[in-house]
């Protein structure tokens, strides 16, 4: 059973009737499972977390985009979060029985269909970027809707990947892409010295020469009088939790500092946990299908199809 | 979503048409998921692994018992595995959102219904035993069908718990019960000295004073020139994998012996893995619903209802 995660962001976080109508597109659909939807008034933005089969998720996205097209006008939209469109970003993430290459392909095919059916131009980002600079979302979103609406027409460097004639007059553009699942992993240290947490963070993060797929900072948890190495693992398959944690434990020893506890913030794919369990328990040839609930998930998926 | 596991054993492992007809009772039923079915010719026995919601599993079991009643005659049954009935044992195991107390209650209610609808008497075993000695299956099965068919009538100590007048003339009796999920966990040691493996096994198993819910033996893996502590964890919630493994690592040090690798044999509930992962990764307040696939399983379960 192929499973992807998709977290579309819509530029509407205030009008409850519009929010409801968008969210409704993802409910009661065979093969589409709504994990979460969160509207933020300050950001004036709606973030929806979906998991399910690629085809029905794409159908639901088109339906939701048509709702956004009807009610959201970027010319009057205001909000604290950077954005360029009524449907701002649509990332596809491989979860099960689907490769990153297939998710990239899916993003590209969906981008064409999306423009054809909604008239909203598309930029590709992250792994699905066709222009290397556009891997980074902030490059595509530079100056936001207000600047991009002119530049997309007049500056060849900023033309959309699909629908090159400029932005949609009310819905702007949508950034579609493929990316790996991001795991938020924090490690708390029994020291109040932020310099130690910062030093350890710089040892593990890619920007200062550590693990290639780890981003991290050191910070104080002031109310508790301790410090934290706060990380995003942007590829948990290449930089496993256990490897990152053991590196932090090892670095912390230099100062006689210990790990108090760790925290997984938000969702995590089961394989990220199984991999670390198999390491510490030294389980040889562990097959995730030995996990009762995962086999059940497969069987349920087959029945649902 | 309430989930139980059920592993009914039928006394038929040779006639493919009968096997097929029994297995068919568990297919295509809403809320019943067939994990595995295994017929053994020597044992002349069929072992079926199910997981799903309590009510539809019980309905399917009644249906299958009626098939067994029709085709299996214990008076002519022969096979290498101890048995007392055409449907020999039916254990219920709590998996998710259901307690052991509820599974015991379920076993008792099902036992009454089962006798009413099939006429096959019932013995209760393991956690559902009403007579303490009957906790152990081997006590109930002593002398097997051939001895029990007379004793059930004539020896008050061996009367069935439900349907006290003796066994069914062709289908014998069925042992129904509730038990925890059993995890088979083996630990391989870098020594060929079986005495060391046996010594460690006796340190961890309940029968010689170790962990209360661990059974284990030490044995040689002769073709590899190493040894193994082979265990059943009969309550993985009380005796976690990590705790048992760390105890073995600690004991092994006495002889300068190391753990080469471990093996989880067969199925394992996800919580048994998550618990150990949380220990080693020091994850505070880890909630299984943070695992993407487990949340998806819940959502799928809701949709299927």
Coordinates of C-alpha atoms in Angstrom, one line a residue:
Chain A
X1 CA 0.0 0.0 0.0
X2 CA 1.6 3.3 -1.1
X3 CA 1.4 6.1 1.5
X4 CA 2.4 9.7 1.3
X5 CA 2.1 12.6 3.7
X6 CA 1.0 15.9 2.3
X7 CA 0.9 19.2 4.3
X8 CA -0.8 21.8 2.1
X9 CA -0.8 25.4 3.4
X10 CA -3.6 27.8 2.5
X11 CA -3.6 31.5 2.9
X12 CA -6.7 31.7 5.1
X13 CA -6.7 31.5 8.9
X14 CA -9.5 33.9 9.9
X15 CA -12.8 33.3 8.1
X16 CA -14.1 30.1 9.7
X17 CA -16.6 29.4 6.9
X18 CA -13.8 29.4 4.3
X19 CA -11.5 27.3 6.5
X20 CA -14.3 24.8 7.0
X21 CA -15.0 24.5 3.3
X22 CA -11.4 23.9 2.6
X23 CA -11.0 21.3 5.3
X24 CA -14.2 19.5 4.2
X25 CA -12.5 18.6 0.9
X26 CA -10.2 16.3 2.9
X27 CA -12.9 14.5 4.9
X28 CA -14.8 11.4 4.1
X29 CA -12.7 10.6 1.1
X30 CA -11.6 7.0 0.6
X31 CA -7.8 6.8 0.9
X32 CA -7.4 10.3 2.4
X33 CA -6.8 10.6 6.1
X34 CA -6.8 14.0 7.8
X35 CA -4.3 14.0 10.7
X36 CA -4.6 17.6 11.7
X37 CA -5.8 21.0 10.5
X38 CA -4.6 24.2 12.2
X39 CA -5.7 27.7 11.4
X40 CA -3.6 30.6 12.7
X41 CA -5.2 34.0 12.8
X42 CA -2.0 36.0 13.1
X43 CA -0.4 34.1 10.2
X44 CA -3.8 34.1 8.4
X45 CA -2.9 30.7 7.3
X46 CA -4.3 27.2 7.4
X47 CA -2.0 24.2 7.7
X48 CA -3.5 20.7 6.9
X49 CA -1.8 17.4 7.6
X50 CA -2.8 14.5 5.4
X51 CA -1.7 11.0 4.9
X52 CA -3.0 8.5 2.4
X53 CA -2.8 7.2 -1.1
X54 CA -1.3 9.5 -3.8
X55 CA -4.3 9.6 -6.2
X56 CA -7.1 10.5 -3.9
X57 CA -5.0 13.0 -2.0
X58 CA -4.3 14.8 -5.4
X59 CA -8.0 14.8 -6.2
X60 CA -8.8 16.3 -2.9
X61 CA -6.1 18.9 -3.3
X62 CA -7.6 20.0 -6.6
X63 CA -11.0 20.3 -5.0
X64 CA -9.6 22.4 -2.1
X65 CA -7.7 24.6 -4.5
X66 CA -10.9 25.4 -6.3
X67 CA -12.4 26.5 -3.0
X68 CA -9.4 28.7 -2.3
X69 CA -9.6 30.1 -5.8
X70 CA -13.2 31.1 -5.1
X71 CA -12.7 32.8 -1.8
X72 CA -9.1 34.0 -1.3
X73 CA -7.8 37.1 -3.0
X74 CA -4.1 37.6 -2.5
X75 CA -4.4 41.3 -3.3
X76 CA -6.2 41.9 0.0
X77 CA -4.6 39.0 2.1
X78 CA -2.6 40.1 5.1
X79 CA -0.8 37.8 7.5
X80 CA 2.5 37.3 9.4
X81 CA 3.7 34.3 7.5
X82 CA 5.5 34.7 4.1
X83 CA 3.2 33.5 1.2
X84 CA 2.8 33.9 -2.5
X85 CA -0.5 32.2 -3.1
X86 CA -4.0 31.3 -1.9
X87 CA -2.7 27.7 -1.9
X88 CA 0.8 28.5 -0.8
X89 CA 2.7 25.3 -0.6
X90 CA 2.0 21.6 -1.3
X91 CA 4.8 19.2 -0.3
X92 CA 4.6 15.5 -0.9
X93 CA 6.5 13.2 1.5
X94 CA 7.1 9.5 0.9
X95 CA 6.0 7.4 3.9
X96 CA 5.5 3.8 2.8
X97 CA 6.1 1.7 -0.4
X98 CA 7.0 4.8 -2.4
X99 CA 10.4 6.3 -3.2
X100 CA 11.5 9.9 -3.2
X101 CA 11.9 9.6 -7.0
X102 CA 8.3 8.6 -7.3
X103 CA 7.2 11.5 -5.1
X104 CA 9.2 13.9 -7.3
X105 CA 7.5 12.5 -10.4
X106 CA 4.2 12.8 -8.6
X107 CA 4.9 16.5 -7.8
X108 CA 5.7 17.2 -11.4
X109 CA 2.6 15.5 -12.8
X110 CA 0.4 17.0 -10.2
X111 CA 1.9 20.5 -11.0
X112 CA 0.8 20.2 -14.6
X113 CA -2.6 18.9 -13.8
X114 CA -3.0 21.6 -11.1
X115 CA -2.3 24.4 -13.5
X116 CA -4.6 22.9 -16.2
X117 CA -7.5 22.5 -13.8
X118 CA -7.1 25.7 -11.7
X119 CA -5.2 28.1 -13.8
X120 CA -2.8 28.8 -10.9
X121 CA 0.9 28.7 -11.9
X122 CA 3.3 26.5 -10.2
X123 CA 6.9 26.7 -8.8
X124 CA 8.7 23.4 -7.9
X125 CA 10.8 23.3 -4.7
X126 CA 12.9 21.1 -2.5
X127 CA 13.6 17.7 -4.2
X128 CA 11.2 18.5 -7.0
X129 CA 13.0 21.8 -7.9
X130 CA 13.8 22.0 -11.6
X131 CA 16.0 25.1 -11.1
X132 CA 18.6 24.4 -8.4
X133 CA 18.1 27.7 -6.5
X134 CA 14.4 26.9 -6.1
X135 CA 15.2 24.0 -3.8
X136 CA 14.9 26.6 -1.1
X137 CA 11.4 27.8 -0.5
X138 CA 12.6 31.2 0.7
X139 CA 14.2 31.9 -2.7
X140 CA 10.9 31.3 -4.5
X141 CA 9.0 33.3 -1.9
X142 CA 11.4 36.3 -1.9
X143 CA 9.4 39.6 -1.6
X144 CA 6.2 37.5 -1.3
X145 CA 3.1 37.9 -3.4
X146 CA 3.3 41.7 -3.5
X147 CA 6.7 41.6 -5.2
X148 CA 6.4 38.4 -7.1
X149 CA 3.2 39.4 -9.0
X150 CA 5.3 41.9 -11.0
X151 CA 8.6 39.9 -11.1
X152 CA 6.9 36.7 -12.3
X153 CA 5.8 38.6 -15.5
X154 CA 8.9 40.8 -16.0
X155 CA 11.9 39.0 -14.6
X156 CA 12.8 35.7 -16.5
X157 CA 14.6 34.4 -13.4
X158 CA 11.3 34.5 -11.4
X159 CA 8.9 33.0 -14.0
X160 CA 6.9 30.1 -12.7
X161 CA 7.9 26.5 -13.7
X162 CA 4.4 25.8 -15.0
X163 CA 2.2 28.6 -16.4
X164 CA 4.9 31.0 -17.3
X165 CA 2.8 34.1 -18.1
X166 CA 2.8 35.4 -14.6
X167 CA 0.8 34.8 -11.4
X168 CA -2.9 34.2 -11.2
X169 CA -4.7 37.6 -10.6
X170 CA -6.2 36.6 -7.3
X171 CA -4.7 33.2 -6.3
X172 CA -1.0 34.1 -7.0
X173 CA 1.0 30.9 -7.4
X174 CA 1.5 27.6 -5.6
X175 CA 4.8 26.0 -4.6
X176 CA 4.7 22.2 -5.1
X177 CA 7.4 19.9 -4.1
X178 CA 8.7 16.7 -2.6
X179 CA 10.7 16.4 0.6
X180 CA 11.6 13.9 3.2
X181 CA 9.8 13.6 6.5
X182 CA 11.2 16.1 9.0
X183 CA 11.7 14.8 12.6
X184 CA 12.0 17.4 15.4
X185 CA 14.3 16.0 18.0
X186 CA 15.4 17.9 21.1
X187 CA 18.1 16.8 23.6
X188 CA 18.1 18.4 27.1
X189 CA 21.3 18.8 29.0
X190 CA 22.0 19.0 32.8
X191 CA 23.8 22.3 32.5
X192 CA 22.7 25.9 32.4
X193 CA 25.6 26.9 30.3
X194 CA 24.2 27.8 26.9
X195 CA 27.8 27.9 25.4
X196 CA 28.0 24.1 25.9
X197 CA 24.6 23.5 24.2
X198 CA 25.7 25.7 21.3
X199 CA 29.0 24.0 21.1
X200 CA 27.4 20.6 20.9
X201 CA 24.8 21.8 18.4
X202 CA 27.6 23.0 16.1
X203 CA 29.3 19.6 16.4
X204 CA 26.2 17.7 15.1
X205 CA 24.7 20.1 12.6
X206 CA 25.6 20.2 8.9
X207 CA 26.2 23.9 8.7
X208 CA 29.2 23.6 10.9
X209 CA 30.5 20.3 9.5
X210 CA 28.5 17.7 11.5
X211 CA 25.9 15.3 10.2
X212 CA 24.8 16.2 6.6
X213 CA 21.1 16.1 7.4
X214 CA 20.8 17.7 10.8
X215 CA 20.0 21.3 11.6
X216 CA 20.3 22.4 15.1
X217 CA 20.8 25.2 17.7
X218 CA 21.7 25.4 21.3
X219 CA 19.4 27.3 23.6
X220 CA 18.5 27.8 27.2
X221 CA 15.3 26.5 28.8
X222 CA 15.4 29.3 31.3
X223 CA 12.4 28.3 33.5
X224 CA 14.0 24.9 34.1
X225 CA 17.6 26.2 34.4
X226 CA 18.9 23.8 31.8
X227 CA 19.8 23.9 28.1
X228 CA 18.7 22.1 25.0
X229 CA 20.1 21.1 21.6
X230 CA 17.1 21.6 19.4
X231 CA 17.3 19.8 16.1
X232 CA 15.5 19.0 12.9
X233 CA 16.5 15.7 11.3
X234 CA 15.8 16.4 7.7
X235 CA 16.7 12.8 6.6
X236 CA 16.2 10.4 9.5
X237 CA 17.2 7.5 7.3
X238 CA 20.7 8.8 6.7
X239 CA 21.1 10.4 10.2
X240 CA 19.3 8.2 12.6
X241 CA 18.1 9.4 16.0
X242 CA 20.4 7.0 17.9
X243 CA 23.5 8.1 16.0
X244 CA 22.8 11.8 16.6
X245 CA 22.0 11.1 20.3
X246 CA 25.1 9.1 20.9
X247 CA 27.2 11.8 19.3
X248 CA 25.7 14.3 21.6
X249 CA 26.3 12.1 24.6
X250 CA 29.9 11.7 23.6
X251 CA 30.4 15.5 23.1
X252 CA 28.7 16.3 26.4
X253 CA 31.2 14.2 28.3
X254 CA 33.9 16.7 27.5
X255 CA 32.2 19.0 30.0
X256 CA 31.0 16.4 32.4
X257 CA 27.5 17.1 31.1
X258 CA 24.8 14.5 30.8
X259 CA 21.6 14.1 28.7
X260 CA 18.6 14.5 31.0
X261 CA 16.0 13.5 28.5
X262 CA 15.1 13.9 24.9
X263 CA 11.9 14.9 23.1
X264 CA 10.3 14.0 19.8
X265 CA 8.2 16.9 18.9
X266 CA 5.2 16.2 16.7
X267 CA 4.8 13.2 14.4
X268 CA 7.5 10.6 13.6
X269 CA 7.4 7.8 11.1
X270 CA 7.6 4.4 12.8
X271 CA 10.8 3.4 10.9
X272 CA 12.7 6.2 12.6
X273 CA 11.9 4.6 15.9
X274 CA 12.4 1.0 14.8
X275 CA 15.8 1.8 13.4
X276 CA 17.0 3.1 16.7
X277 CA 15.3 0.3 18.7
X278 CA 17.0 -2.3 16.4
X279 CA 20.4 -0.6 17.0
X280 CA 20.2 -0.5 20.8
X281 CA 18.5 -3.9 21.1
X282 CA 21.0 -5.3 18.5
X283 CA 18.1 -7.0 16.7
X284 CA 19.4 -8.7 13.6
X285 CA 17.3 -8.7 10.4
X286 CA 14.4 -7.0 12.0
X287 CA 11.5 -6.7 9.5
X288 CA 8.9 -4.0 10.2
X289 CA 6.2 -6.4 9.0
X290 CA 6.9 -8.3 12.2
X291 CA 5.2 -5.4 14.0
X292 CA 1.6 -6.5 14.5
X293 CA 0.1 -3.0 14.0
X294 CA 2.1 -2.4 10.8
X295 CA 0.9 -5.7 9.3
X296 CA -2.6 -4.8 10.3
X297 CA -2.2 -1.4 8.6
X298 CA -1.3 -3.2 5.4
X299 CA -4.3 -5.5 5.6
X300 CA -6.6 -2.6 6.4
X301 CA -5.2 -0.7 3.4
X302 CA -5.8 -3.7 1.1
X303 CA -9.4 -4.0 2.3
X304 CA -10.0 -0.3 1.9
X305 CA -8.8 -0.4 -1.7
Chain B
X1 CA -10.5 1.3 18.2
X2 CA -10.5 -1.9 20.3
X3 CA -8.2 -4.5 18.9
X4 CA -7.6 -8.1 20.0
X5 CA -5.5 -10.9 18.7
X6 CA -7.0 -14.4 18.5
X7 CA -5.1 -17.5 17.5
X8 CA -7.7 -20.4 17.2
X9 CA -6.3 -23.9 16.7
X10 CA -8.3 -26.5 14.8
X11 CA -7.7 -30.2 14.7
X12 CA -7.4 -30.4 10.9
X13 CA -4.1 -30.1 9.1
X14 CA -4.5 -32.6 6.2
X15 CA -7.7 -32.3 4.3
X16 CA -7.3 -29.2 2.2
X17 CA -11.0 -28.7 1.5
X18 CA -11.8 -28.6 5.2
X19 CA -8.9 -26.3 5.9
X20 CA -10.0 -23.9 3.1
X21 CA -13.6 -23.9 4.4
X22 CA -12.4 -23.0 7.9
X23 CA -10.0 -20.3 6.8
X24 CA -12.7 -18.8 4.5
X25 CA -14.8 -18.0 7.6
X26 CA -12.1 -15.4 8.5
X27 CA -11.8 -13.8 5.1
X28 CA -13.7 -10.7 3.7
X29 CA -15.3 -9.9 7.1
X30 CA -15.4 -6.3 8.2
X31 CA -13.2 -5.8 11.2
X32 CA -11.5 -9.2 11.0
X33 CA -7.9 -9.4 9.7
X34 CA -6.3 -12.7 8.9
X35 CA -2.6 -12.4 9.6
X36 CA -1.6 -16.0 9.0
X37 CA -3.0 -19.5 8.7
X38 CA -0.7 -22.5 8.9
X39 CA -1.7 -26.2 8.5
X40 CA 0.6 -28.8 9.8
X41 CA 0.2 -32.3 8.4
X42 CA 2.2 -34.1 11.1
X43 CA 0.3 -32.3 13.9
X44 CA -2.9 -32.6 11.8
X45 CA -3.6 -29.1 13.1
X46 CA -4.5 -25.7 11.7
X47 CA -3.3 -22.5 13.5
X48 CA -5.0 -19.3 12.4
X49 CA -3.8 -15.8 13.5
X50 CA -6.4 -13.1 13.6
X51 CA -6.4 -9.5 14.7
X52 CA -9.4 -7.2 14.7
X53 CA -12.4 -6.0 16.6
X54 CA -13.8 -8.3 19.3
X55 CA -17.4 -8.7 18.0
X56 CA -16.8 -9.7 14.4
X57 CA -13.9 -12.0 15.4
X58 CA -16.3 -13.8 17.7
X59 CA -18.9 -14.1 15.0
X60 CA -16.4 -15.6 12.6
X61 CA -15.2 -18.0 15.3
X62 CA -18.7 -19.4 15.7
X63 CA -19.0 -19.8 12.0
X64 CA -15.7 -21.6 11.8
X65 CA -16.6 -23.8 14.8
X66 CA -19.8 -24.9 12.9
X67 CA -17.6 -26.0 9.9
X68 CA -15.3 -27.9 12.3
X69 CA -18.3 -29.5 13.9
X70 CA -19.5 -30.7 10.5
X71 CA -16.2 -32.2 9.3
X72 CA -14.0 -33.1 12.2
X73 CA -14.5 -36.3 14.3
X74 CA -12.2 -36.5 17.2
X75 CA -12.8 -40.2 17.5
X76 CA -10.8 -40.8 14.3
X77 CA -8.4 -37.8 14.6
X78 CA -4.7 -38.5 14.8
X79 CA -1.9 -36.1 15.0
X80 CA 1.3 -35.3 16.9
X81 CA 0.0 -32.3 18.8
X82 CA -1.9 -32.7 22.1
X83 CA -5.6 -31.8 21.6
X84 CA -9.0 -32.3 23.1
X85 CA -11.3 -30.9 20.4
X86 CA -12.1 -30.1 16.8
X87 CA -11.7 -26.5 17.8
X88 CA -8.9 -27.0 20.3
X89 CA -8.0 -23.7 21.8
X90 CA -9.3 -20.1 21.3
X91 CA -7.1 -17.5 23.1
X92 CA -8.0 -13.8 23.2
X93 CA -5.1 -11.3 23.6
X94 CA -5.5 -7.6 24.2
X95 CA -3.7 -5.4 21.7
X96 CA -5.2 -1.9 21.7
X97 CA -7.7 0.0 23.8
X98 CA -8.8 -3.1 25.6
X99 CA -7.7 -4.4 29.0
X100 CA -6.9 -7.9 30.1
X101 CA -10.0 -7.7 32.4
X102 CA -12.1 -7.0 29.4
X103 CA -10.6 -9.9 27.4
X104 CA -11.3 -12.2 30.3
X105 CA -14.9 -11.1 30.4
X106 CA -15.0 -11.5 26.6
X107 CA -13.7 -15.1 26.9
X108 CA -16.4 -15.9 29.5
X109 CA -19.2 -14.4 27.5
X110 CA -18.0 -16.0 24.3
X111 CA -17.7 -19.4 26.1
X112 CA -21.4 -19.3 27.0
X113 CA -22.5 -18.3 23.6
X114 CA -20.2 -20.8 22.0
X115 CA -21.7 -23.7 23.9
X116 CA -25.2 -22.4 23.2
X117 CA -24.7 -22.2 19.5
X118 CA -22.5 -25.2 18.8
X119 CA -23.2 -27.6 21.7
X120 CA -19.4 -27.9 22.3
X121 CA -18.5 -27.7 26.0
X122 CA -15.8 -25.2 27.1
X123 CA -12.9 -25.1 29.5
X124 CA -11.4 -21.8 30.5
X125 CA -7.7 -21.4 30.7
X126 CA -4.8 -18.9 31.4
X127 CA -6.1 -15.6 32.7
X128 CA -9.7 -16.7 32.1
X129 CA -9.4 -19.9 34.2
X130 CA -12.2 -20.2 36.8
X131 CA -10.4 -23.1 38.5
X132 CA -6.8 -22.1 39.3
X133 CA -5.2 -25.4 38.1
X134 CA -6.8 -24.8 34.7
X135 CA -4.6 -21.7 34.1
X136 CA -2.2 -24.2 32.6
X137 CA -3.4 -25.7 29.3
X138 CA -1.5 -28.9 29.9
X139 CA -3.6 -29.6 33.0
X140 CA -6.8 -29.3 31.0
X141 CA -5.5 -31.4 28.1
X142 CA -4.0 -34.2 30.2
X143 CA -4.6 -37.6 28.5
X144 CA -6.0 -35.7 25.5
X145 CA -9.4 -36.3 23.9
X146 CA -9.1 -40.1 24.3
X147 CA -8.9 -39.9 28.1
X148 CA -10.9 -36.8 28.7
X149 CA -14.0 -38.1 26.9
X150 CA -14.6 -40.5 29.8
X151 CA -13.2 -38.4 32.6
X152 CA -15.2 -35.3 31.7
X153 CA -18.3 -37.4 32.4
X154 CA -17.1 -39.4 35.4
X155 CA -14.5 -37.3 37.2
X156 CA -15.9 -34.2 38.8
X157 CA -12.5 -32.6 38.7
X158 CA -12.4 -32.7 35.0
X159 CA -15.9 -31.5 34.1
X160 CA -16.0 -28.7 31.6
X161 CA -16.6 -25.1 32.9
X162 CA -19.5 -24.7 30.5
X163 CA -21.7 -27.7 29.4
X164 CA -20.9 -30.0 32.3
X165 CA -22.5 -33.2 31.0
X166 CA -19.3 -34.4 29.2
X167 CA -17.7 -33.8 25.9
X168 CA -19.4 -33.4 22.5
X169 CA -19.5 -36.8 20.9
X170 CA -17.5 -35.8 17.8
X171 CA -16.1 -32.3 18.5
X172 CA -14.8 -32.9 22.0
X173 CA -14.3 -29.7 23.9
X174 CA -12.8 -26.3 23.3
X175 CA -10.4 -24.4 25.6
X176 CA -11.1 -20.7 25.6
X177 CA -9.1 -18.1 27.4
X178 CA -7.3 -14.8 27.6
X179 CA -3.6 -14.3 27.7
X180 CA -1.0 -11.6 27.1
X181 CA 0.9 -11.3 23.9
X182 CA 3.9 -13.6 23.9
X183 CA 7.2 -12.1 22.5
X184 CA 9.9 -14.6 21.4
X185 CA 13.2 -12.9 22.1
X186 CA 16.6 -14.6 21.6
X187 CA 20.0 -13.3 22.5
X188 CA 23.1 -14.7 20.8
X189 CA 26.4 -14.8 22.7
X190 CA 30.0 -14.9 21.4
X191 CA 30.9 -18.0 23.3
X192 CA 30.5 -21.7 22.5
X193 CA 30.2 -22.6 26.1
X194 CA 26.6 -23.7 26.7
X195 CA 27.1 -23.6 30.4
X196 CA 27.4 -19.8 30.2
X197 CA 24.2 -19.5 28.2
X198 CA 22.4 -21.8 30.6
X199 CA 23.7 -19.8 33.6
X200 CA 22.5 -16.5 32.1
X201 CA 19.2 -18.1 31.2
X202 CA 18.7 -19.1 34.8
X203 CA 19.5 -15.6 36.0
X204 CA 16.8 -14.0 33.9
X205 CA 13.9 -16.6 33.9
X206 CA 11.2 -16.8 36.5
X207 CA 11.6 -20.5 37.3
X208 CA 15.0 -19.9 38.8
X209 CA 14.2 -16.5 40.5
X210 CA 14.8 -14.0 37.7
X211 CA 12.2 -11.8 36.0
X212 CA 8.6 -12.9 36.8
X213 CA 7.4 -13.0 33.3
X214 CA 10.4 -14.5 31.4
X215 CA 10.8 -18.1 30.4
X216 CA 14.2 -19.1 29.0
X217 CA 16.8 -21.7 28.2
X218 CA 20.4 -21.7 27.2
X219 CA 21.3 -23.7 24.1
X220 CA 24.0 -24.1 21.5
X221 CA 23.7 -22.9 17.9
X222 CA 26.1 -25.6 16.8
X223 CA 26.5 -24.8 13.2
X224 CA 27.6 -21.3 14.1
X225 CA 29.7 -22.3 17.1
X226 CA 27.9 -19.9 19.4
X227 CA 25.2 -20.1 22.1
X228 CA 21.9 -18.5 22.7
X229 CA 19.6 -17.5 25.5
X230 CA 16.2 -18.3 24.0
X231 CA 13.3 -16.7 25.7
X232 CA 9.6 -16.1 25.8
X233 CA 8.6 -12.8 27.3
X234 CA 5.1 -13.6 28.5
X235 CA 4.4 -10.1 29.7
X236 CA 6.5 -7.6 27.8
X237 CA 4.8 -4.7 29.6
X238 CA 6.2 -5.8 32.9
X239 CA 9.5 -7.2 31.7
X240 CA 10.6 -5.0 28.8
X241 CA 13.0 -6.1 26.1
X242 CA 15.6 -3.5 27.1
X243 CA 15.5 -4.6 30.8
X244 CA 16.0 -8.3 30.0
X245 CA 18.7 -7.5 27.4
X246 CA 20.6 -5.2 29.8
X247 CA 20.5 -7.9 32.5
X248 CA 21.9 -10.4 30.0
X249 CA 24.7 -8.0 28.9
X250 CA 25.5 -7.5 32.6
X251 CA 25.6 -11.2 33.4
X252 CA 27.6 -12.0 30.3
X253 CA 30.4 -9.6 31.5
X254 CA 31.2 -12.0 34.3
X255 CA 32.7 -14.3 31.7
X256 CA 34.0 -11.7 29.3
X257 CA 31.2 -12.7 27.0
X258 CA 29.4 -10.2 24.7
X259 CA 26.0 -10.2 23.0
X260 CA 26.5 -10.7 19.2
X261 CA 23.0 -9.9 18.2
X262 CA 19.4 -10.5 19.2
X263 CA 16.4 -11.9 17.4
X264 CA 12.7 -11.1 17.6
X265 CA 11.0 -14.3 16.4
X266 CA 7.6 -13.8 14.9
X267 CA 5.2 -10.9 15.6
X268 CA 5.7 -8.2 18.2
X269 CA 3.3 -5.5 19.3
X270 CA 4.6 -2.0 18.5
X271 CA 4.5 -0.9 22.1
X272 CA 7.1 -3.5 23.0
X273 CA 9.5 -1.8 20.6
X274 CA 8.5 1.8 21.5
X275 CA 9.0 1.1 25.2
X276 CA 12.6 0.0 24.6
X277 CA 13.3 2.8 22.0
X278 CA 12.0 5.4 24.6
X279 CA 14.3 3.9 27.2
X280 CA 17.5 4.0 25.1
X281 CA 16.7 7.3 23.4
X282 CA 15.6 8.8 26.8
X283 CA 12.5 10.1 25.2
X284 CA 10.3 11.8 27.8
X285 CA 6.5 11.6 27.6
X286 CA 6.5 9.8 24.3
X287 CA 3.0 9.2 23.1
X288 CA 2.5 6.3 20.6
X289 CA -0.1 8.6 18.8
X290 CA 3.0 10.6 17.7
X291 CA 3.8 7.7 15.4
X292 CA 2.4 8.5 12.0
X293 CA 1.4 4.9 11.2
X294 CA -0.3 4.4 14.5
X295 CA -2.4 7.5 14.1
X296 CA -3.2 6.4 10.6
X297 CA -4.3 2.9 11.9
X298 CA -6.7 4.7 14.3
X299 CA -8.1 6.8 11.5
X300 CA -8.5 3.8 9.2
X301 CA -10.2 1.9 12.0
X302 CA -12.7 4.7 12.5
X303 CA -13.5 4.8 8.8
X304 CA -13.9 1.1 8.6
X305 CA -16.5 1.2 11.5

